[in-house]
Tab-separated table of C-alpha atoms and ligand atoms in Angstrom:
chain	number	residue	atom	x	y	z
A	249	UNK	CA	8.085	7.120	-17.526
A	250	UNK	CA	4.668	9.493	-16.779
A	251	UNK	CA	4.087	12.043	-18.787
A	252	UNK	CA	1.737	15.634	-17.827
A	253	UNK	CA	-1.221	13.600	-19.682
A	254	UNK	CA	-1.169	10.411	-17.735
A	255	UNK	CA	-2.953	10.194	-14.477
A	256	UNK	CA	-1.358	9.702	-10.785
A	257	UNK	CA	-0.763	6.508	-9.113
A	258	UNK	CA	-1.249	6.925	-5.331
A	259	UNK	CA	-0.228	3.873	-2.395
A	260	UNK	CA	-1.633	3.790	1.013
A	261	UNK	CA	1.245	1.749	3.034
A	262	UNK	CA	1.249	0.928	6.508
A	263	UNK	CA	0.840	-1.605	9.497
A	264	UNK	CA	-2.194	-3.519	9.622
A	265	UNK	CA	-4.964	-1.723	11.271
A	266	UNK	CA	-2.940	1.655	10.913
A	267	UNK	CA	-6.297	2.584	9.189
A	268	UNK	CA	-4.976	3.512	5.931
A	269	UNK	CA	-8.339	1.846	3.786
A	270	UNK	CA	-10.241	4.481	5.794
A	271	UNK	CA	-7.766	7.333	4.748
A	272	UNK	CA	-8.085	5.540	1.179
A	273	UNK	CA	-11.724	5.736	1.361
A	274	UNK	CA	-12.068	9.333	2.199
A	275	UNK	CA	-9.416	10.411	-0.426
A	276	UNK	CA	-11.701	8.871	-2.927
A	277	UNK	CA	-14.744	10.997	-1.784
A	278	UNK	CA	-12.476	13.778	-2.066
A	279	UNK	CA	-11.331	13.589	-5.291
A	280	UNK	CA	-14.522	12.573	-6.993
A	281	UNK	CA	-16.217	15.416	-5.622
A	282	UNK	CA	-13.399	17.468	-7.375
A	283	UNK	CA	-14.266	15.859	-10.530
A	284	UNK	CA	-11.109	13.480	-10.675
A	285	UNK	CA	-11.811	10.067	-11.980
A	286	UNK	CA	-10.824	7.645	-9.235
A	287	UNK	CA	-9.749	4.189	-9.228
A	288	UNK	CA	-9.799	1.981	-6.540
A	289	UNK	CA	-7.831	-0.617	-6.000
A	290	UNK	CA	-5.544	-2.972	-3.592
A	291	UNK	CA	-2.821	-6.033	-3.160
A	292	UNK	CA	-3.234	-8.597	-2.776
A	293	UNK	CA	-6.151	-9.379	-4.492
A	294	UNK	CA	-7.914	-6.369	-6.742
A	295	UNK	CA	-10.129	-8.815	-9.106
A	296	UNK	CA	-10.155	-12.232	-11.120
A	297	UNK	CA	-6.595	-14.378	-11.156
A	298	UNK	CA	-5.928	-11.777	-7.624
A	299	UNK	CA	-8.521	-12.604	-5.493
A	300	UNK	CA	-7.077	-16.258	-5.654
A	301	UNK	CA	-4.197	-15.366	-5.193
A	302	UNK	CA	-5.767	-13.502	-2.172
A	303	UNK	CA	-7.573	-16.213	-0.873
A	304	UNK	CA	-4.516	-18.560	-0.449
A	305	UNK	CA	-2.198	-15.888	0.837
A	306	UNK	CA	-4.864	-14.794	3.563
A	307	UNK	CA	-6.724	-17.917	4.491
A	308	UNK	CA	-4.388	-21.412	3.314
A	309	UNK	CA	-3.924	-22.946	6.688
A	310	UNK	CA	-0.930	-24.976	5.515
A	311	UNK	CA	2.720	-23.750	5.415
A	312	UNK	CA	3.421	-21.534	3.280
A	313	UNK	CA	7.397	-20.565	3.229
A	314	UNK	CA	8.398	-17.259	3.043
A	315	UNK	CA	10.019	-17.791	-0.148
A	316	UNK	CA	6.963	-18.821	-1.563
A	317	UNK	CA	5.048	-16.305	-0.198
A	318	UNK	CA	7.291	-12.951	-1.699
A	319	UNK	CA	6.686	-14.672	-5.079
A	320	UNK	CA	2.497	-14.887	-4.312
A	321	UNK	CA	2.544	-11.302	-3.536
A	322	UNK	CA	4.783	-10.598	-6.547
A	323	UNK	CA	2.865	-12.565	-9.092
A	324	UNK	CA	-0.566	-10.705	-8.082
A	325	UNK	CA	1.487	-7.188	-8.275
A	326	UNK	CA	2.639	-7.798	-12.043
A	327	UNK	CA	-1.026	-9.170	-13.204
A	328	UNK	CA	-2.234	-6.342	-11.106
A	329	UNK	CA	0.021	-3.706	-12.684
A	330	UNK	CA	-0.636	-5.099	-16.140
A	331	UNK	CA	-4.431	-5.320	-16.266
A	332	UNK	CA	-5.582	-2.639	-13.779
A	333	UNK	CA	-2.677	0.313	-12.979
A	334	UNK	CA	-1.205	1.138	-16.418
A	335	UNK	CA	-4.193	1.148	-18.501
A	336	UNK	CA	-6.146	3.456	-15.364
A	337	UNK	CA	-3.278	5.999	-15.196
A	338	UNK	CA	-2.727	6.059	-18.981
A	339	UNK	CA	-6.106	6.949	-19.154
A	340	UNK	CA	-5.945	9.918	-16.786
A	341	UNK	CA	-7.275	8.314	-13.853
A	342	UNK	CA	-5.661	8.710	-10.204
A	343	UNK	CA	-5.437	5.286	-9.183
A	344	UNK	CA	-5.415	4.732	-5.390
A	345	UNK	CA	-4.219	1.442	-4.237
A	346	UNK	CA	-4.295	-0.302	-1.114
A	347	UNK	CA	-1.082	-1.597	-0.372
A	348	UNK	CA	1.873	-1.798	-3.318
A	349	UNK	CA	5.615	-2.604	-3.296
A	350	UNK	CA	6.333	-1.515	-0.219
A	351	UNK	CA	4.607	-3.796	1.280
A	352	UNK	CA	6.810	-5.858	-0.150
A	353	UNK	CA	9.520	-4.840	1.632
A	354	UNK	CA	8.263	-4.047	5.221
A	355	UNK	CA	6.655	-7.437	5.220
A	356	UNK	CA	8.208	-10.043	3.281
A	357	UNK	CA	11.689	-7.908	3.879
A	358	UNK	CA	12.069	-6.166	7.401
A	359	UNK	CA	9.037	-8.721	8.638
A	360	UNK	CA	10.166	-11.568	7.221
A	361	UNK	CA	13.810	-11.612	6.748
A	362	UNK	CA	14.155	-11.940	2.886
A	363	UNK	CA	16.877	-10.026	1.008
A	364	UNK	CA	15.507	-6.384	0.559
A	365	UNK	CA	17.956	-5.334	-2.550
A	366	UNK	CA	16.604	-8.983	-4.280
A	367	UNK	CA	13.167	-8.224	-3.318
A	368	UNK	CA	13.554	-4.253	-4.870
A	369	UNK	CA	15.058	-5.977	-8.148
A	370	UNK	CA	11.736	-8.690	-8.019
A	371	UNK	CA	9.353	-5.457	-7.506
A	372	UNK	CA	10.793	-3.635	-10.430
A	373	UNK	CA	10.676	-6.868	-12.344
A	374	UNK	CA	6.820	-6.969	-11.718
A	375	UNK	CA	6.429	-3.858	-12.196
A	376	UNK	CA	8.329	-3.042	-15.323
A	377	UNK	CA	9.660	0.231	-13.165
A	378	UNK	CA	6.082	1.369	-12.788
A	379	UNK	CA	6.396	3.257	-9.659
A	380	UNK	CA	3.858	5.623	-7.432
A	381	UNK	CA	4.028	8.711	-7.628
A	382	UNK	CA	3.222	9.278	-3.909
A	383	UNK	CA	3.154	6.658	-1.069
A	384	UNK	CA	1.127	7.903	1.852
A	385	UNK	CA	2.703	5.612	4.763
A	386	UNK	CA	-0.034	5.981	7.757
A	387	UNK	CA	2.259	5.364	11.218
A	388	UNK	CA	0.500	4.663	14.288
A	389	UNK	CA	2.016	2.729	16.948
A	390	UNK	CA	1.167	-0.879	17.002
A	391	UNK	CA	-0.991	-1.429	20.279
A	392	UNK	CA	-3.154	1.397	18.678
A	393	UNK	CA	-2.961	-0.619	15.476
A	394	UNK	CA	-4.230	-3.782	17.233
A	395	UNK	CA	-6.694	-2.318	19.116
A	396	UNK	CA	-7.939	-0.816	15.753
A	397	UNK	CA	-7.897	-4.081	14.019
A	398	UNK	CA	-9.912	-5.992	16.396
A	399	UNK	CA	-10.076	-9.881	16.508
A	400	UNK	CA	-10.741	-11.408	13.189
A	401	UNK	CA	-7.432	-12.304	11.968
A	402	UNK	CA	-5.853	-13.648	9.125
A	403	UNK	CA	-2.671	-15.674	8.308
A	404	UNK	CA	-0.484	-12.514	8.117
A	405	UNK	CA	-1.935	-11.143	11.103
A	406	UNK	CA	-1.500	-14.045	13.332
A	407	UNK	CA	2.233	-13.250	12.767
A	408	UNK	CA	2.766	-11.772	16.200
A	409	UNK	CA	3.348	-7.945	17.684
A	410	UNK	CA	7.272	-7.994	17.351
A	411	UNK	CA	6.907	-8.921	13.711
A	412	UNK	CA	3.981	-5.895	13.299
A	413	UNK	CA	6.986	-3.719	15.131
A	414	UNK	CA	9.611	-5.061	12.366
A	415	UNK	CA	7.048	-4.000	9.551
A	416	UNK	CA	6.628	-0.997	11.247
A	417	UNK	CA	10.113	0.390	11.214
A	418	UNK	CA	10.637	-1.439	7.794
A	419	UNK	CA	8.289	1.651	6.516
A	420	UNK	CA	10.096	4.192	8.874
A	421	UNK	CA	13.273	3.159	6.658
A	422	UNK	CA	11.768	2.950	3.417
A	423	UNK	CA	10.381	6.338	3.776
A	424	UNK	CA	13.796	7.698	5.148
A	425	UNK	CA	15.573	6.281	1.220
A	426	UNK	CA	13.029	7.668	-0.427
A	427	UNK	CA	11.398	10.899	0.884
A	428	UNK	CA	10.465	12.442	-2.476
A	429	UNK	CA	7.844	9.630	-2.993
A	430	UNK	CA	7.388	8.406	0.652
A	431	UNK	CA	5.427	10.573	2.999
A	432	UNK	CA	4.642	9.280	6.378
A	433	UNK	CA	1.810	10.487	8.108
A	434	UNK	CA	0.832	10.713	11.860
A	435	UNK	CA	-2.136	8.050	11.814
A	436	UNK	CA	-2.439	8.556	15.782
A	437	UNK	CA	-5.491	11.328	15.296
A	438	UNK	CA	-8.798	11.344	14.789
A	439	UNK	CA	-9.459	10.071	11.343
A	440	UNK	CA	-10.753	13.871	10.205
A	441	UNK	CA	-7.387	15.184	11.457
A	442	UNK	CA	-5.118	11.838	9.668
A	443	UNK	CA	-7.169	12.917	6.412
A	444	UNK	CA	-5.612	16.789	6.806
A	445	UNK	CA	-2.926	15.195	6.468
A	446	UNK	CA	-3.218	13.402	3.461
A	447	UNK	CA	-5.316	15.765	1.429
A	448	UNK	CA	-1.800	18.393	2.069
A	449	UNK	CA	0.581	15.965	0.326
A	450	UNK	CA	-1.775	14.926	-2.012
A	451	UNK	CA	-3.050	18.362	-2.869
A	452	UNK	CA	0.948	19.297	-3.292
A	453	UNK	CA	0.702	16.150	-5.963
A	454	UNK	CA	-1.820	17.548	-8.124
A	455	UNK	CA	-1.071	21.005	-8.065
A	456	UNK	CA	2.601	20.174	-9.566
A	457	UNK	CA	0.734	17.440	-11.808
A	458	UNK	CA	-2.312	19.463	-12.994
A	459	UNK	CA	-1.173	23.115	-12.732
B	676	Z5A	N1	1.055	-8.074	2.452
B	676	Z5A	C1	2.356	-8.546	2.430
B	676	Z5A	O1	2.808	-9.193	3.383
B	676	Z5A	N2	3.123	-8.296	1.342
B	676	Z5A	C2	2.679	-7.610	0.258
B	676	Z5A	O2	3.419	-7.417	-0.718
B	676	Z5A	C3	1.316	-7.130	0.305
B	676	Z5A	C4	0.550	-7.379	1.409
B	676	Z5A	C5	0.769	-6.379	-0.872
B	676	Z5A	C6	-3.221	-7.777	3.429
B	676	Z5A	O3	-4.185	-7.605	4.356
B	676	Z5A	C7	-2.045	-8.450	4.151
B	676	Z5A	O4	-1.071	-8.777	3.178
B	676	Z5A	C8	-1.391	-7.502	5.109
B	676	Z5A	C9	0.000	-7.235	4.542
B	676	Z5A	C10	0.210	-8.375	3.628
B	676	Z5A	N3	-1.269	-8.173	6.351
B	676	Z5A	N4	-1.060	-7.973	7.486
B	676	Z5A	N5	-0.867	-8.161	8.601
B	676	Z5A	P1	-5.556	-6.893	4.098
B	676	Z5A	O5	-5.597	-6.294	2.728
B	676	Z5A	O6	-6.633	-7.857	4.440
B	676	Z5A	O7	-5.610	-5.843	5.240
B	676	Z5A	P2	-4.665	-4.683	5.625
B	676	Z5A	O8	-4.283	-3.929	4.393
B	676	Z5A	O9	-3.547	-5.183	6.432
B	676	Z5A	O10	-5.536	-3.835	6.614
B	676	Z5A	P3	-7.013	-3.290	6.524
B	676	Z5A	O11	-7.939	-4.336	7.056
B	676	Z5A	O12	-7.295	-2.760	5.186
B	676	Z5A	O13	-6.935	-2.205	7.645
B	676	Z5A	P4	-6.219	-0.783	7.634
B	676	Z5A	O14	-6.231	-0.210	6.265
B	676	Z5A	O15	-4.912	-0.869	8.260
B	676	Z5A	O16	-7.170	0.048	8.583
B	676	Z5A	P5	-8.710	0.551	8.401
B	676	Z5A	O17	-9.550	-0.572	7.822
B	676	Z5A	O18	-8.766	1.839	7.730
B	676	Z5A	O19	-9.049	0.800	9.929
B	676	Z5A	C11	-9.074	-0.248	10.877
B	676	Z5A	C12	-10.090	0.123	11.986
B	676	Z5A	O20	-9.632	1.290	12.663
B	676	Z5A	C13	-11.485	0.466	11.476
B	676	Z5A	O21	-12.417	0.013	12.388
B	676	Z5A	C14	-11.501	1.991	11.413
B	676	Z5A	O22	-12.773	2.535	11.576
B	676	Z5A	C15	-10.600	2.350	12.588
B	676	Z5A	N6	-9.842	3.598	12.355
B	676	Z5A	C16	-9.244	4.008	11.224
B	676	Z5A	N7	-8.629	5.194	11.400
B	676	Z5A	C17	-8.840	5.535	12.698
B	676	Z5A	C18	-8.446	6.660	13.482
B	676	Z5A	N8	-7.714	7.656	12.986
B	676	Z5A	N9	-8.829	6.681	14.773
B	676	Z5A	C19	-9.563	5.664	15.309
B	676	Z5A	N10	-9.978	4.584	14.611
B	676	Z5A	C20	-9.622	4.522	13.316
């Protein structure tokens, strides 16, 4: 449970190349200049036992199953929630994080096929029932994504367009269960008019937070 003193916890969610890290970025910028101190940080991968993690998720080029995969993603969130999130927020800080639970469940869940109620009980179980308090979902449609995310790809985005358009409504219906937490944004516009968007819900955020 948060209480008034504790910081925020903020996720940027969406389909790869929806251009969420740039929305990220800019929050960051945002904040800081407010005077807020920011944290940065993403899944897979933030530092140390995560960016190995990472590094086989992203780049092994044997099979991995999918299985095996939910638990790689899970076992970076708990170090990651442990070491980085908690302390941050306890602190004060308003941690921004690239990519979080639901991730989770659009990809390894909606993408991939696994259970969704087994993989909410594994997120909470990583967790400990640390949750966001706001998930900024950035929705574009995917042959803008693509376009956007040009040709280097990795492992998970080799997976294909109809999986991308599985992830993609996989968010649509997470953010329909849980619109208190869940905003999705328009991520069509220019980036300047995306980041209007963002800075109203997260502005609502810290004004019930802070004032
Ligand atoms: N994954 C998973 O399966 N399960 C999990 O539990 C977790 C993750 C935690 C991580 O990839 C992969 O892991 C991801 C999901 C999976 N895979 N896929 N597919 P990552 O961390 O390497 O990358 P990413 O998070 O998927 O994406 P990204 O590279 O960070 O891109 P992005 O955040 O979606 O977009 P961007 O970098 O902000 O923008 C992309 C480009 O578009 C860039 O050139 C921008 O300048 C441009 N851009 C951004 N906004 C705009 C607008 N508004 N207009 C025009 N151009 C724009």
């Amino acid at each position: 449970m948060q209480n008034k003193k504790q910081g925020l916890f903020i996720t940027f969610e969406g389909a790869d190349g929806c251009g969420k890290t740039t929305q990220l970025n800019l929050l960051q910028k945002y904040l800081e200049e407010k005077g807020f101190e920011i944290v940065v940080t993403r899944e897979p991968g933030a530092k140390g036992l995560g960016e190995e993690i990472r590094k086989l998720l992203l780049h092994y080029d044997g099979y991995i199953s999918p299985k095996c995969e939910a638990f790689m993603f899970l076992a970076d969130r708990a170090q990651h929630i442990d070491t980085i999130v908690k302390t941050a927020v306890n602190e004060g800080k308003i941690v921004l994080c690239d990519r979080h639970t639901d991730s989770t469940i659009a990809y390894q869940g909606y993408g991939r096929g696994e259970d969704i109620e087994k993989l909410k009980y594994l997120n909470n179980l990583a967790t400990s029932g640390f949750t966001p308090d706001l998930t900024i979902v950035c929705d574009v449609d995917i042959e803008t994504a693509i376009k956007r995310r040009g040709n280097d790809r990795d492992r998970m985005e080799q997976a294909g367009k109809d999986f991308q358009i599985k992830v993609q409504n996989g968010y649509r219906e997470i953010a329909k269960l849980e619109p208190n937490r869940v905003k999705i944004i328009d991520a069509k516009a220019s980036v300047e008019e995306v980041f209007e968007s963002c800075k109203k819900v997260v502005e609502q955020l810290i004004k019930k937070r802070y004032n």
